[in-house]
């Protein structure tokens, strides 16, 4: 498999998971996470460890996160052996066209079942500090 097709595959997985996320369905991400996934989010004090913890975190927001449209900007996939790091900027727009901007880093690992996320980190593009 060439590096370009690996890049396309990983970006495609991410784009589809984001499409589902913006329709209120977090399962798109849960389905491409490895059992040992770790997750950082600015609303959490600590890292979440494992798919079960991430699933429990996502379930209460199922059907509540909606975006009218989104853009996955500046994606970069860096492949190192059986691992790949995807970084990108995410911009979404709600029904009133309010814009939300995030930075994202996803670490994927190649498995027998395909590429799976083992580490995910989201942060606001312009965080506010007290």
mmCIF file of C-alpha atoms in Angstrom:
data_model
loop_
_atom_site.group_PDB
_atom_site.id
_atom_site.type_symbol
_atom_site.label_atom_id
_atom_site.label_comp_id
_atom_site.label_asym_id
_atom_site.label_seq_id
_atom_site.Cartn_x
_atom_site.Cartn_y
_atom_site.Cartn_z
ATOM 1 C CA UNK A 1 0.000 0.000 0.000
ATOM 2 C CA UNK A 2 1.435 3.328 -0.997
ATOM 3 C CA UNK A 3 1.749 6.201 1.418
ATOM 4 C CA UNK A 4 -0.725 8.266 -0.657
ATOM 5 C CA UNK A 5 -3.436 5.614 -0.435
ATOM 6 C CA UNK A 6 -2.770 5.311 3.308
ATOM 7 C CA UNK A 7 -3.218 9.065 3.639
ATOM 8 C CA UNK A 8 -6.443 8.942 1.619
ATOM 9 C CA UNK A 9 -7.757 6.007 3.648
ATOM 10 C CA UNK A 10 -7.098 7.645 7.018
ATOM 11 C CA UNK A 11 -8.509 11.010 5.961
ATOM 12 C CA UNK A 12 -11.536 9.179 4.549
ATOM 13 C CA UNK A 13 -12.108 7.344 7.841
ATOM 14 C CA UNK A 14 -11.881 10.611 9.749
ATOM 15 C CA UNK A 15 -14.118 12.524 7.352
ATOM 16 C CA UNK A 16 -16.836 9.851 7.561
ATOM 17 C CA UNK A 17 -16.632 9.746 11.378
ATOM 18 C CA UNK A 18 -16.944 13.561 11.440
ATOM 19 C CA UNK A 19 -19.930 13.429 9.093
ATOM 20 C CA UNK A 20 -21.682 11.072 11.482
ATOM 21 C CA UNK A 21 -20.602 13.121 14.533
ATOM 22 C CA UNK A 22 -22.137 16.257 13.000
ATOM 23 C CA UNK A 23 -25.390 14.307 12.587
ATOM 24 C CA UNK A 24 -25.458 13.429 16.287
ATOM 25 C CA UNK A 25 -23.931 9.958 15.899
ATOM 26 C CA UNK A 26 -20.676 9.384 17.829
ATOM 27 C CA UNK A 27 -20.568 5.738 16.702
ATOM 28 C CA UNK A 28 -18.572 6.692 13.628
ATOM 29 C CA UNK A 29 -15.634 7.441 15.899
ATOM 30 C CA UNK A 30 -16.278 4.581 18.299
ATOM 31 C CA UNK A 31 -16.218 2.116 15.395
ATOM 32 C CA UNK A 32 -12.744 3.219 14.281
ATOM 33 C CA UNK A 33 -11.196 3.326 17.756
ATOM 34 C CA UNK A 34 -9.011 0.536 19.100
ATOM 35 C CA UNK A 35 -10.007 -1.012 22.438
ATOM 36 C CA UNK A 36 -7.013 0.728 24.070
ATOM 37 C CA UNK A 37 -7.827 4.224 22.736
ATOM 38 C CA UNK A 38 -6.937 7.185 24.959
ATOM 39 C CA UNK A 39 -8.786 10.485 24.682
ATOM 40 C CA UNK A 40 -8.035 14.075 25.684
ATOM 41 C CA UNK A 41 -10.685 16.767 25.587
ATOM 42 C CA UNK A 42 -10.612 20.304 27.020
ATOM 43 C CA UNK A 43 -13.718 19.597 29.100
ATOM 44 C CA UNK A 44 -12.020 16.728 30.939
ATOM 45 C CA UNK A 45 -9.591 17.021 33.822
ATOM 46 C CA UNK A 46 -7.943 13.707 32.955
ATOM 47 C CA UNK A 47 -7.344 11.437 30.014
ATOM 48 C CA UNK A 48 -10.001 8.801 29.288
ATOM 49 C CA UNK A 49 -8.536 5.314 28.937
ATOM 50 C CA UNK A 50 -10.154 2.679 26.747
ATOM 51 C CA UNK A 51 -13.063 2.288 24.384
ATOM 52 C CA UNK A 52 -15.531 1.546 27.167
ATOM 53 C CA UNK A 53 -14.719 4.838 28.940
ATOM 54 C CA UNK A 54 -14.966 6.760 25.651
ATOM 55 C CA UNK A 55 -18.286 5.107 24.820
ATOM 56 C CA UNK A 56 -19.643 6.024 28.258
ATOM 57 C CA UNK A 57 -18.491 9.618 27.714
ATOM 58 C CA UNK A 58 -20.110 9.884 24.261
ATOM 59 C CA UNK A 59 -23.451 8.203 24.990
ATOM 60 C CA UNK A 60 -25.049 11.134 26.907
ATOM 61 C CA UNK A 61 -24.359 13.463 23.959
ATOM 62 C CA UNK A 62 -25.731 11.100 21.312
ATOM 63 C CA UNK A 63 -28.199 13.061 19.178
ATOM 64 C CA UNK A 64 -27.192 16.389 20.752
ATOM 65 C CA UNK A 65 -24.146 17.421 18.702
ATOM 66 C CA UNK A 66 -25.298 18.739 15.353
ATOM 67 C CA UNK A 67 -23.576 20.772 12.697
ATOM 68 C CA UNK A 68 -25.125 22.081 9.505
ATOM 69 C CA UNK A 69 -21.793 21.665 7.748
ATOM 70 C CA UNK A 70 -18.097 21.212 8.493
ATOM 71 C CA UNK A 71 -14.646 21.490 6.981
ATOM 72 C CA UNK A 72 -11.621 19.289 7.661
ATOM 73 C CA UNK A 73 -8.778 21.686 6.850
ATOM 74 C CA UNK A 74 -5.053 21.216 6.323
ATOM 75 C CA UNK A 75 -4.969 17.469 6.956
ATOM 76 C CA UNK A 76 -1.514 15.985 7.298
ATOM 77 C CA UNK A 77 -0.881 12.253 7.666
ATOM 78 C CA UNK A 78 2.567 11.180 8.830
ATOM 79 C CA UNK A 79 3.068 7.418 8.485
ATOM 80 C CA UNK A 80 5.703 5.611 10.547
ATOM 81 C CA UNK A 81 5.578 1.848 10.123
ATOM 82 C CA UNK A 82 2.245 0.526 11.397
ATOM 83 C CA UNK A 83 1.297 3.896 12.904
ATOM 84 C CA UNK A 84 0.075 7.141 11.404
ATOM 85 C CA UNK A 85 -0.511 10.561 12.913
ATOM 86 C CA UNK A 86 -3.283 12.698 11.444
ATOM 87 C CA UNK A 87 -3.407 16.387 12.323
ATOM 88 C CA UNK A 88 -5.979 18.841 11.020
ATOM 89 C CA UNK A 89 -8.109 21.865 11.772
ATOM 90 C CA UNK A 90 -11.836 21.254 12.161
ATOM 91 C CA UNK A 91 -14.407 23.976 11.530
ATOM 92 C CA UNK A 92 -18.106 23.361 12.017
ATOM 93 C CA UNK A 93 -21.174 25.546 11.637
ATOM 94 C CA UNK A 94 -24.440 25.165 13.502
ATOM 95 C CA UNK A 95 -27.892 26.018 12.114
ATOM 96 C CA UNK A 96 -27.378 29.726 12.871
ATOM 97 C CA UNK A 97 -23.975 29.629 11.080
ATOM 98 C CA UNK A 98 -22.041 30.050 14.334
ATOM 99 C CA UNK A 99 -18.498 28.860 13.666
ATOM 100 C CA UNK A 100 -16.590 26.462 15.944
ATOM 101 C CA UNK A 101 -12.861 25.845 15.398
ATOM 102 C CA UNK A 102 -10.766 22.984 16.764
ATOM 103 C CA UNK A 103 -7.295 21.515 16.408
ATOM 104 C CA UNK A 104 -7.164 17.746 16.310
ATOM 105 C CA UNK A 105 -4.496 15.071 16.517
ATOM 106 C CA UNK A 106 -5.382 11.420 15.932
ATOM 107 C CA UNK A 107 -2.871 8.588 16.193
ATOM 108 C CA UNK A 108 -3.877 5.540 14.170
ATOM 109 C CA UNK A 109 -2.445 2.019 14.373
ATOM 110 C CA UNK A 110 -2.749 -0.485 11.570
ATOM 111 C CA UNK A 111 -4.489 -3.672 12.715
ATOM 112 C CA UNK A 112 -5.805 -6.783 10.992
ATOM 113 C CA UNK A 113 -9.174 -4.994 10.900
ATOM 114 C CA UNK A 114 -7.776 -1.810 9.354
ATOM 115 C CA UNK A 115 -6.601 1.515 10.739
ATOM 116 C CA UNK A 116 -7.797 2.210 14.302
ATOM 117 C CA UNK A 117 -7.435 5.303 16.489
ATOM 118 C CA UNK A 118 -5.294 4.693 19.572
ATOM 119 C CA UNK A 119 -4.946 8.312 20.716
ATOM 120 C CA UNK A 120 -7.187 11.323 20.093
ATOM 121 C CA UNK A 121 -6.734 14.902 21.265
ATOM 122 C CA UNK A 122 -9.074 17.833 20.604
ATOM 123 C CA UNK A 123 -8.471 21.447 21.629
ATOM 124 C CA UNK A 124 -10.124 24.739 20.733
ATOM 125 C CA UNK A 125 -8.172 26.705 18.142
ATOM 126 C CA UNK A 126 -8.351 29.872 20.220
ATOM 127 C CA UNK A 127 -8.666 28.825 23.860
ATOM 128 C CA UNK A 128 -9.709 31.396 26.399
ATOM 129 C CA UNK A 129 -7.659 31.693 29.554
ATOM 130 C CA UNK A 130 -8.904 33.233 32.774
#
